[in-house]
Amino acid sequence: MKKIIYSIIVAVGILSVMSCEDMLEVENTSMAQNPALNEKTDSVFFALGIAEAIQELADQYYFIGEMRGDLVATNSNTDANLRELYNYSLSETNKYVRANSYYKVINNCNYYLANRDTTLYTGAENVTINEYAAVAAWRAWAYLTLVRTYGKVPFVTSPLTAISDISDEKFEKCGIEEIVEKLAPELEKYSARSVNVPTFSTASYPIGTTNWGAAKTMNPSKIFVPVDVILGELYLENGEYQKAAQKYCKYLGENKILPIPYTSSERIEEYLQQGSMKEDRANGGVFYLGQKWNEVFASTTNDEIISYVPMAVSSQMGTTTNIPLAYGYDYYQLSKSSFCPRIDDIQIDVSANYKAIADTMPVYYYSETAALIAASNGEKTYPDSIGIVRGDGRANYGTSTHDDYMFNRLANDTTKQYIRKNSFANIYLYRVATIYLHLAEAFNGMGYPELAFAVLKNGISADLESLIDDGEHDYCYLPQEAYDVLKSSVPFLTTYQPVFGEVDGTNNYDKIAGMHIRGAGFLTSGGEYDDRGSVQINLRSTTNNTSLSSKLNLHYLPKPRIEERLLAIEKIYGVSTGKEKEDYMAAMLDMLCDEYAMEFAFEGTRFYDLQRIARHFNQMGVFGGNFGDIWLEKKLSNRGKLINTSNCYMPFK
């Protein structure tokens, strides 16, 4: 099995998907050599051959998703192809324009799904079903990315093996609604069976060493997209929010996936609470989440990565990528180094918009000293003057010669900003954060913005029962009907109660935190001296110094934060807002977009998120009915043209 993984994913030419001029033409040597696909091992060979085809489109997927967003900027070094993507002005020669790369994947998937014998068993185990479901999920991912990029695309499910079969005029053009209608029912069958991705009985396999001396491993199971994940993504894109939430819940619950664990010692240092986080992110503003934030991307065997595309360590070993180079890291350089070698000519800069979001992101805290003073004076609430720090810890940076931070700068030239996320030559499709934050978006779309906020502040657990609005305590913000969703239609606290609650005296609470804490850090003051602590609510033990103060923080609550966002929307976009549920939902969605910026920046997803959110704003009909267009135009206003939901798609070529 190890030989299979190595030879197919890394080596050039094995089960290669060849390029050609025609949009749908695909060649795969498995088609010619073993068209029946009726041997037990065929499934593995062919499925991993499709993985190599996905490697070939990885740069295209990434650069379209990032360059057309609002978190990057070009400079004098920017490659012409990338500059065209950024400017929404594409030439015929742009290498990222054509859709054929995706149809090569789709056609190989179609061939496999049409020809694979799924009746093969070893004892009681079906030896092909995992790979079969994984191929169906890959096809769905390819179609989802196509419609995000091109709007409506030819829908093909039959394998095409001859040039005469290929004519895009003969195929139905489908958008996201039709894609979901056609693909979801088949995927639901595998969801009902709880089919897992193939694992190949290993979590780490070596795939070579870079020219500069770094050994690289891959996790074979993480090259696949889980069925419930892609179903959740399809439903979210299509505005079927309850279905999306249900699939995310099922995936998280069945796989026992919690946010990265933390301990009470992993929190904001005291000095960081004295001023602006904007000034304190350098060389020490890193927040710990079981492991350093920046180290999440250094190892693909960690639990945070769900699905990714690992690229080869050299052109001799397989398909390479230009992504690290664009951010200042020459992954394929020959010189020896303990870190990925840097270059001077960085092609992609961090945008002013990213910096603005990072600098103004709220970090709500009460300093320990002030909290103790308030408690000793008998005050029932903390003074408002104690403060709100601004800035997001996920934008931390270092100025040494080492690459230990999210961003790295030169001490003598801080204008150059190297982005470490991409220095490992991996393209991340889905992470744990993706599922939780998209779950929040789904909750919000269902009509529960407070539940979406709970994903950011508290995390999903049985603790939330203590925060049900009782009309008496300010910190109790969750409507009863929102909490009930977690015990009914989206059964985190029923079907998956052992994961997200307490059973037989054991619990997972200490592994559950709100997603915003990844950028805001932990609070140093506990709740043991606050009379709103252990007596009146049943959150976590008051001996846990970080949890109660995080939960009881009266600055960080949905109503004031959402209403603050509504005022900002009026000012920035020139629209009138109200205080109806739809207004709150829209403001919450805008807040989530900023959270996405901090969590997923420079991972190739930004344009896809902006486009989906803008379209859903329009569908909501808020703030005049075309707010999505106004919102997207403002986000992308530095392009020199008005980009809205009708003209943000690439020409289909």
XYZ file of C-alpha atoms in Angstrom:
653
model
C 0.000 0.000 0.000
C 2.816 2.421 0.813
C 4.315 1.794 -2.600
C 0.971 2.619 -4.212
C 0.664 5.906 -2.350
C 4.201 6.931 -3.184
C 4.199 5.990 -6.841
C 0.823 7.455 -7.718
C 0.766 10.692 -5.776
C 4.397 11.683 -6.129
C 5.965 10.100 -9.181
C 5.420 11.792 -12.518
C 3.541 9.892 -15.184
C 1.892 7.139 -13.172
C -1.823 7.318 -13.820
C -1.184 10.794 -15.174
C -4.032 12.958 -16.391
C -2.710 14.509 -19.579
C -3.470 18.036 -20.793
C -4.957 18.761 -24.213
C -6.724 21.523 -26.041
C -10.235 20.178 -25.745
C -12.121 21.151 -22.609
C -13.281 17.687 -21.618
C -10.550 15.422 -22.961
C -8.928 13.330 -20.275
C -6.501 10.472 -20.507
C -5.806 8.089 -17.679
C -3.770 4.981 -18.302
C -6.082 3.035 -16.003
C -8.875 3.545 -18.538
C -6.924 1.850 -21.286
C -5.193 -0.790 -19.219
C -8.031 -1.904 -16.994
C -11.322 -0.487 -18.258
C -13.466 -2.924 -16.275
C -12.174 -1.818 -12.857
C -13.231 -5.175 -11.454
C -10.222 -6.122 -9.337
C -10.069 -5.282 -5.644
C -6.919 -3.154 -5.938
C -8.045 -1.196 -9.014
C -10.015 1.180 -6.839
C -6.954 2.379 -4.985
C -4.853 2.916 -8.111
C -7.514 4.797 -9.999
C -8.698 6.933 -7.067
C -5.166 8.067 -6.346
C -4.701 8.813 -10.023
C -7.561 11.314 -9.688
C -5.742 12.825 -6.717
C -2.848 13.616 -9.025
C -5.255 15.372 -11.391
C -6.370 17.503 -8.452
C -2.729 18.369 -7.800
C -2.544 19.736 -11.335
C -5.390 22.191 -10.744
C -4.369 23.150 -7.196
C -2.621 26.405 -8.152
C -5.553 27.432 -10.329
C -8.037 26.779 -7.520
C -5.876 28.644 -5.030
C -4.976 31.735 -7.042
C -8.509 32.297 -8.324
C -9.786 32.049 -4.769
C -7.192 34.386 -3.266
C -6.240 36.913 -5.944
C -9.869 37.840 -6.631
C -10.532 38.492 -2.941
C -9.874 41.497 -0.712
C -7.004 40.310 1.493
C -4.121 40.557 -0.987
C -2.552 43.245 -3.153
C -0.231 43.230 -6.143
C 3.124 44.953 -6.533
C 5.765 45.479 -9.219
C 6.940 41.858 -8.883
C 3.523 40.247 -9.361
C 3.292 37.641 -12.109
C 1.170 38.825 -15.058
C -1.290 35.935 -14.696
C -1.879 36.810 -11.054
C -2.195 40.509 -11.821
C -4.932 39.754 -14.341
C -6.824 37.690 -11.786
C -6.537 40.507 -9.280
C -7.730 43.117 -11.791
C -10.645 40.989 -13.034
C -9.237 41.430 -16.533
C -8.223 38.128 -18.096
C -6.397 37.583 -21.361
C -6.771 34.532 -23.575
C -3.294 33.375 -22.568
C -3.862 33.457 -18.806
C -2.988 30.004 -17.558
C -5.636 30.113 -14.817
C -8.580 30.885 -17.108
C -9.572 27.535 -18.552
C -12.062 25.199 -16.914
C -10.605 22.084 -18.530
C -8.511 21.211 -15.476
C -11.678 20.605 -13.489
C -13.281 18.592 -16.264
C -10.246 16.337 -16.370
C -10.961 15.485 -12.749
C -14.700 15.184 -13.388
C -14.279 12.935 -16.400
C -11.967 10.601 -14.527
C -14.472 10.530 -11.666
C -17.285 9.824 -14.108
C -15.352 6.963 -15.645
C -14.600 5.449 -12.262
C -18.170 5.809 -10.967
C -19.597 4.302 -14.142
C -17.256 1.326 -14.291
C -16.171 0.413 -10.799
C -17.456 -2.921 -9.535
C -18.865 -2.108 -6.075
C -19.858 -5.681 -5.202
C -16.387 -6.820 -4.135
C -16.051 -7.961 -0.536
C -13.400 -9.348 1.768
C -15.471 -11.242 4.281
C -18.239 -8.884 5.342
C -16.338 -5.755 4.284
C -17.009 -4.012 0.994
C -13.497 -3.232 -0.191
C -14.463 -0.521 -2.677
C -17.186 1.569 -1.027
C -14.841 4.024 0.727
C -12.957 4.873 -2.445
C -16.182 4.962 -4.456
C -17.740 7.501 -2.086
C -14.504 9.492 -2.035
C -14.527 9.770 -5.834
C -18.163 10.917 -5.766
C -17.170 13.557 -3.200
C -14.253 14.709 -5.363
C -16.576 15.132 -8.327
C -18.951 17.185 -6.197
C -16.068 19.356 -4.976
C -14.943 19.963 -8.557
C -18.454 20.991 -9.638
C -18.894 23.197 -6.577
C -15.648 25.022 -7.371
C -16.624 25.343 -11.026
C -19.962 27.023 -10.319
C -18.330 29.306 -7.759
C -15.856 30.355 -10.426
C -17.898 30.376 -13.637
C -21.548 30.616 -12.569
C -23.211 28.059 -14.838
C -21.217 25.165 -16.258
C -21.859 22.128 -18.477
C -22.990 19.209 -16.364
C -21.502 15.884 -17.450
C -21.910 12.572 -15.632
C -21.133 10.094 -18.388
C -17.479 9.225 -19.058
C -16.173 10.583 -22.340
C -13.433 8.560 -23.970
C -13.451 9.798 -27.566
C -12.889 13.214 -29.078
C -16.183 12.918 -30.982
C -18.057 12.767 -27.659
C -16.818 16.157 -26.558
C -19.038 19.120 -27.262
C -19.978 21.455 -24.458
C -23.091 22.630 -26.365
C -24.737 19.241 -25.873
C -24.626 19.386 -22.074
C -27.043 21.153 -19.752
C -25.647 24.315 -18.157
C -26.108 24.162 -14.389
C -25.674 26.587 -11.524
C -25.376 25.764 -7.847
C -29.069 24.930 -7.405
C -29.042 22.389 -10.216
C -25.679 20.958 -9.156
C -26.983 20.295 -5.657
C -30.212 18.821 -6.983
C -28.301 16.413 -9.220
C -25.408 15.389 -6.957
C -26.700 15.523 -3.378
C -29.074 12.494 -3.521
C -26.263 10.088 -4.425
C -23.950 11.550 -1.784
C -26.725 11.273 0.803
C -26.670 7.492 0.323
C -23.058 7.376 1.503
C -23.811 9.811 4.307
C -26.567 7.502 5.541
C -24.048 4.656 5.632
C -21.501 6.886 7.397
C -18.845 5.988 4.838
C -15.387 7.183 5.864
C -12.558 8.361 3.656
C -9.899 5.770 2.781
C -7.052 5.701 5.295
C -4.569 3.248 3.732
C -3.709 2.211 7.300
C -1.266 5.057 7.857
C -1.467 8.669 8.994
C 1.976 9.708 7.813
C 3.924 8.627 4.778
C 7.217 10.135 3.553
C 7.077 11.599 0.042
C 10.621 12.875 -0.324
C 13.011 15.607 0.701
C 13.252 19.113 -0.707
C 16.356 20.262 -2.524
C 17.246 22.351 0.524
C 16.969 19.399 2.889
C 13.488 19.302 4.471
C 11.770 15.923 4.634
C 8.057 15.954 3.805
C 5.306 13.538 4.748
C 1.693 13.308 3.706
C -1.407 11.975 5.386
C -3.087 9.796 2.723
C -6.574 9.979 4.250
C -6.516 13.788 4.144
C -6.219 14.024 0.393
C -9.925 13.099 0.271
C -12.966 15.259 1.041
C -15.365 13.581 3.508
C -18.877 13.054 2.141
C -20.630 14.935 4.944
C -18.247 17.863 4.556
C -18.926 18.300 0.845
C -22.662 17.852 1.420
C -22.544 20.595 4.035
C -20.665 22.829 1.617
C -23.122 22.195 -1.221
C -26.114 22.928 0.995
C -24.516 26.055 2.463
C -23.681 27.408 -0.982
C -27.264 26.778 -2.063
C -28.783 28.452 0.997
C -30.173 25.203 2.452
C -28.986 26.144 5.885
C -30.606 23.517 8.070
C -29.357 20.713 5.846
C -25.871 22.253 5.922
C -25.908 22.479 9.730
C -27.084 18.882 9.990
C -24.218 17.621 7.834
C -21.632 19.635 9.740
C -23.099 18.330 12.991
C -22.979 14.753 11.737
C -19.374 15.062 10.616
C -18.187 16.713 13.832
C -20.196 14.373 16.045
C -19.396 11.075 14.381
C -15.699 11.902 14.175
C -15.581 13.431 17.679
C -14.018 16.628 16.363
C -13.657 19.469 18.852
C -11.792 22.763 18.504
C -8.081 22.479 19.233
C -7.688 21.813 22.973
C -6.151 24.445 25.192
C -4.995 24.727 28.783
C -5.382 27.475 31.338
C -1.753 28.519 30.880
C -2.263 29.214 27.196
C -3.649 32.718 27.271
C -2.878 36.348 26.606
C 0.126 37.553 28.540
C -0.630 40.349 30.983
C 1.355 42.949 29.045
C -0.805 42.348 26.014
C -3.785 43.608 27.967
C -2.393 47.071 28.488
C -2.709 48.483 24.987
C -3.605 47.769 21.413
C -3.068 44.269 20.092
C -2.118 46.033 16.876
C 1.169 46.991 18.533
C 1.675 43.781 20.500
C 1.558 41.060 17.848
C 5.304 41.141 17.241
C 7.515 38.405 18.667
C 5.209 37.260 21.431
C 1.673 37.859 20.282
C 1.241 34.222 19.342
C -1.692 32.478 20.982
C -1.517 28.824 21.829
C -4.233 26.387 20.872
C -2.837 23.038 21.928
C -0.040 23.990 19.549
C 1.094 27.301 18.128
C -1.302 28.822 15.628
C 1.361 28.996 12.937
C 2.369 25.373 13.551
C -1.051 24.172 12.457
C 0.238 24.471 8.904
C 3.630 22.903 9.491
C 2.275 19.416 10.127
C -0.541 17.827 8.153
C -0.841 14.962 10.604
C -2.434 17.275 13.195
C -6.158 17.104 13.817
C -6.890 20.578 12.437
C -6.382 19.646 8.771
C -9.333 17.756 7.281
C -8.590 17.852 3.562
C -5.635 19.215 1.628
C -3.616 18.887 -1.573
C 0.030 18.036 -0.856
C 2.396 19.140 -3.604
C 5.640 17.393 -4.529
C 9.025 18.286 -3.033
C 10.607 18.676 -6.480
C 9.686 18.452 -10.142
C 11.455 15.098 -10.292
C 9.069 13.771 -7.644
C 5.748 15.032 -9.024
C 3.555 18.085 -9.505
C 4.981 21.283 -8.044
C 3.367 24.581 -7.059
C 4.087 28.296 -7.527
C 2.206 29.347 -4.390
C 5.111 29.513 -1.886
C 7.177 31.533 -4.371
C 4.443 34.164 -4.706
C 4.666 34.815 -0.954
C 8.454 34.966 -0.757
C 9.448 31.342 -0.164
C 11.385 29.375 -2.778
C 10.305 25.874 -1.845
C 12.291 24.398 -4.734
C 15.570 26.252 -4.199
C 18.756 24.187 -4.199
C 20.612 25.939 -1.364
C 20.644 24.255 2.041
C 18.678 25.876 4.829
C 16.980 25.006 8.110
C 13.888 26.893 6.902
C 12.288 27.247 3.503
C 14.596 29.700 1.675
C 13.303 33.245 1.262
C 13.567 35.437 -1.814
C 13.510 39.216 -2.194
C 10.868 39.511 -4.898
C 7.619 38.827 -3.064
C 4.757 38.881 -5.574
C 1.700 39.073 -3.284
C 1.335 41.666 -0.561
C -1.030 41.808 2.375
C -3.830 44.228 1.538
C -4.806 47.317 3.472
C -8.186 45.702 4.053
C -6.645 42.682 5.766
C -4.587 44.950 7.998
C -7.652 47.017 8.863
C -9.652 43.941 9.871
C -6.732 42.545 11.869
C -6.131 45.842 13.650
C -9.769 46.481 14.544
C -10.890 42.966 15.425
C -12.207 43.075 19.017
C -10.364 41.439 21.894
C -12.682 41.880 24.860
C -11.143 41.526 28.267
C -11.214 42.641 31.865
C -7.831 42.923 33.490
C -7.462 40.814 36.600
C -6.643 43.778 38.843
C -9.643 45.822 37.713
C -11.958 42.845 38.075
C -10.821 42.259 41.631
C -11.349 45.922 42.470
C -14.841 45.813 40.998
C -15.690 42.701 42.966
C -14.342 44.095 46.245
C -16.449 47.222 45.782
C -19.561 45.095 45.460
C -20.147 46.058 41.840
C -22.355 43.629 39.927
C -20.898 44.509 36.533
C -17.457 45.461 35.401
C -16.840 49.144 34.610
C -17.082 49.901 30.906
C -13.808 51.772 31.148
C -11.845 48.605 31.801
C -11.549 48.182 28.149
C -11.644 46.601 24.780
C -8.368 45.797 23.097
C -8.381 45.750 19.312
C -6.380 43.467 17.099
C -6.281 39.799 16.126
C -3.582 37.415 17.290
C -3.765 35.377 14.100
C -1.950 38.247 12.402
C 1.141 37.822 14.566
C 4.562 38.375 13.057
C 8.247 37.966 13.841
C 11.284 39.935 12.724
C 14.019 37.367 13.250
C 15.677 35.241 10.600
C 13.554 32.287 11.700
C 10.075 31.564 10.378
C 8.085 30.898 13.531
C 5.140 33.197 12.985
C 2.157 33.672 10.731
C 4.042 36.527 9.078
C 7.776 37.032 8.968
C 9.629 40.248 8.316
C 13.206 41.397 8.055
C 14.355 43.488 10.976
C 15.925 46.010 8.604
C 13.098 45.998 6.058
C 9.634 45.597 7.527
C 8.009 46.404 4.174
C 8.564 42.814 3.101
C 6.053 40.438 4.645
C 6.534 36.704 4.164
C 3.436 34.567 4.719
C 4.388 31.260 6.286
C 1.066 29.471 5.755
C 2.076 28.705 2.195
C 5.725 27.826 2.725
C 4.966 24.108 3.107
C 3.684 23.618 -0.461
C 0.257 22.410 0.659
C -3.152 23.721 -0.409
C -5.700 23.462 2.394
C -9.264 22.704 1.336
C -10.985 22.128 4.689
C -9.930 22.519 8.299
C -11.726 22.058 11.604
C -12.153 25.830 11.649
C -13.890 25.658 8.260
C -16.548 23.341 9.581
C -17.207 25.265 12.785
C -17.332 28.685 11.139
C -19.472 27.455 8.258
C -21.700 25.861 10.889
C -22.082 29.332 12.411
C -23.049 30.670 8.983
C -25.616 27.902 8.638
C -27.080 28.624 12.098
C -27.335 32.284 11.175
C -29.069 31.432 7.903
C -31.549 29.284 9.836
C -32.566 32.422 11.730
C -30.469 32.014 14.891
C -27.771 34.717 14.904
C -27.256 34.245 18.643
C -26.434 30.582 18.065
C -23.963 31.625 15.369
C -22.412 33.993 17.900
C -22.185 31.140 20.396
C -19.896 29.302 17.972
C -17.571 32.314 18.142
C -17.758 33.014 21.869
C -18.474 29.759 23.689
C -18.298 26.829 21.331
C -21.020 24.218 21.038
C -21.543 22.251 24.241
C -24.102 21.467 26.904
C -22.701 24.532 28.735
C -24.941 26.655 26.534
C -27.959 25.641 28.601
C -26.613 27.927 31.326
C -26.698 30.842 28.895
C -30.356 30.574 27.884
C -31.946 34.008 28.150
C -33.756 34.241 31.495
C -34.612 37.933 31.265
C -32.513 38.621 34.351
C -28.807 38.114 33.678
C -27.014 40.104 31.000
C -24.670 37.285 30.136
C -27.575 34.932 29.313
C -28.046 35.728 25.642
C -29.198 32.529 23.941
C -32.926 32.258 23.088
C -34.565 29.044 24.258
C -35.608 28.156 20.717
C -31.999 28.505 19.539
C -30.743 26.159 22.251
C -33.536 23.708 21.418
C -32.172 23.437 17.867
C -29.131 21.681 19.343
C -31.409 19.028 20.830
C -33.695 18.577 17.848
C -33.051 19.379 14.187
C -29.260 19.754 14.624
C -28.671 17.169 17.368
C -25.335 18.119 18.912
C -26.771 17.635 22.402
C -28.825 14.510 21.766
C -27.357 12.165 19.166
C -23.839 13.444 19.876
C -24.232 14.330 23.545
C -21.194 12.239 24.623
C -18.965 14.423 22.445
C -20.365 17.845 23.307
C -21.618 17.255 26.825
C -21.048 15.283 29.986
C -21.676 11.565 30.353
C -21.034 9.455 33.450
C -19.018 12.166 35.146
C -16.575 12.758 32.278
C -16.700 15.643 29.860
C -14.972 17.290 26.942
C -15.657 20.850 28.074
C -12.013 21.738 28.456
C -11.514 20.974 24.777
C -14.308 23.285 23.667
C -13.863 27.000 23.078
C -15.349 29.642 20.830
C -13.624 30.073 17.478
C -12.973 33.782 18.066
C -10.607 32.824 20.867
C -8.123 31.748 18.212
C -7.483 35.410 17.511
C -8.555 36.996 20.783
C -6.692 34.705 23.140
C -7.746 33.825 26.652
C -8.737 36.018 29.543
C -6.470 35.998 32.583
C -9.138 36.782 35.159
C -11.302 33.982 36.501
C -14.806 33.956 37.869
C -14.115 32.716 41.358
C -14.432 36.176 42.900
C -17.442 37.176 40.841
C -20.836 36.490 42.428
C -22.189 35.649 38.981
C -19.951 32.597 38.952
C -20.591 29.162 40.369
C -23.754 29.965 42.316
C -26.021 31.337 39.649
C -24.771 29.553 36.568
C -23.355 26.132 35.859
C -20.611 26.729 33.374
C -17.244 25.194 34.037
C -15.572 24.795 37.382
C -14.479 28.102 38.878
C -11.053 26.578 39.327
C -10.574 26.908 35.573
C -9.143 30.407 35.436
C -9.875 31.067 31.786
C -13.352 29.792 31.112
C -15.768 31.715 33.318
C -14.396 35.121 32.507
C -14.560 34.245 28.829
C -18.179 33.175 29.128
C -19.365 36.011 31.372
C -17.672 38.818 29.469
C -20.387 41.440 29.177
C -18.606 43.357 26.463
C -18.593 40.389 24.120
C -22.281 39.561 23.675
C -24.323 39.269 20.479
C -26.763 42.142 20.897
C -24.265 44.974 21.508
C -21.790 43.595 18.992
C -24.435 43.106 16.287
C -25.907 46.545 16.858
C -22.398 48.005 16.703
C -21.977 46.237 13.354
C -25.305 47.595 12.080
C -24.111 51.138 12.747
C -20.899 50.378 10.885
C -22.854 48.965 7.925
C -24.894 52.161 7.695
C -21.741 54.266 7.723
C -19.635 52.172 5.343
C -22.263 51.160 2.796
C -24.682 54.072 2.956
C -27.773 51.956 3.635
C -30.506 52.103 6.250
C -30.722 49.267 8.766
C -33.254 48.260 11.383
C -33.497 45.891 14.315
C -35.553 43.093 12.818
C -34.245 39.540 12.905
C -33.157 39.790 9.253
C -31.076 42.864 10.084
C -29.374 41.003 12.920
C -28.743 38.026 10.652
C -27.157 40.258 8.018
C -24.921 41.955 10.585
C -23.889 38.576 11.982
C -23.014 37.366 8.488
C -20.853 40.438 7.981
C -19.101 39.693 11.288
C -18.504 36.113 10.199
C -16.909 37.395 7.007
C -14.318 39.226 9.115
C -13.751 36.073 11.162
C -13.150 34.203 7.899
C -10.595 36.834 6.926
C -8.584 36.223 10.068
C -8.916 32.449 10.120
C -8.613 31.598 6.415
C -6.493 34.427 5.020
C -4.095 33.384 2.248
C -5.495 29.849 1.994
C -7.201 30.383 -1.363
C -10.812 30.609 -0.164
C -11.515 34.331 0.149
C -13.186 35.006 -3.216
C -15.430 31.969 -2.845
C -16.568 33.197 0.586
C -17.164 36.778 -0.586
C -19.163 35.655 -3.581
C -21.384 33.308 -1.571
C -22.028 35.867 1.158
C -22.844 38.616 -1.348
C -25.294 36.359 -3.159
C -26.990 35.418 0.101
C -27.239 39.071 1.140
C -29.189 39.701 -2.047
C -31.390 36.683 -1.425
C -32.151 37.933 2.081
C -33.478 41.176 0.621
C -32.049 43.311 3.446
C -31.028 46.965 3.400
C -32.737 47.771 0.123
C -32.670 44.362 -1.551
C -29.384 44.611 -3.476
C -27.098 44.955 -0.493
C -24.991 42.020 -1.682
C -23.957 43.953 -4.777
C -23.229 47.123 -2.789
C -21.276 45.099 -0.237
C -19.177 43.223 -2.810
C -18.451 46.354 -4.816
C -17.139 48.041 -1.681
C -15.027 45.024 -0.723
C -13.358 44.988 -4.154
C -13.454 48.713 -4.878
C -9.699 49.019 -5.555
C -10.018 47.038 -8.791
C -10.873 50.150 -10.778
C -14.248 48.706 -11.749
C -17.498 47.759 -10.059
C -17.535 44.060 -9.223
C -20.911 42.688 -8.151
C -22.697 39.346 -8.001
C -23.547 39.396 -11.712
C -20.086 40.082 -13.114
C -17.742 38.472 -10.560
C -17.602 35.179 -12.468
C -14.771 34.303 -14.805
C -15.511 33.752 -18.511
C -16.044 30.071 -19.180
C -13.192 28.937 -21.405
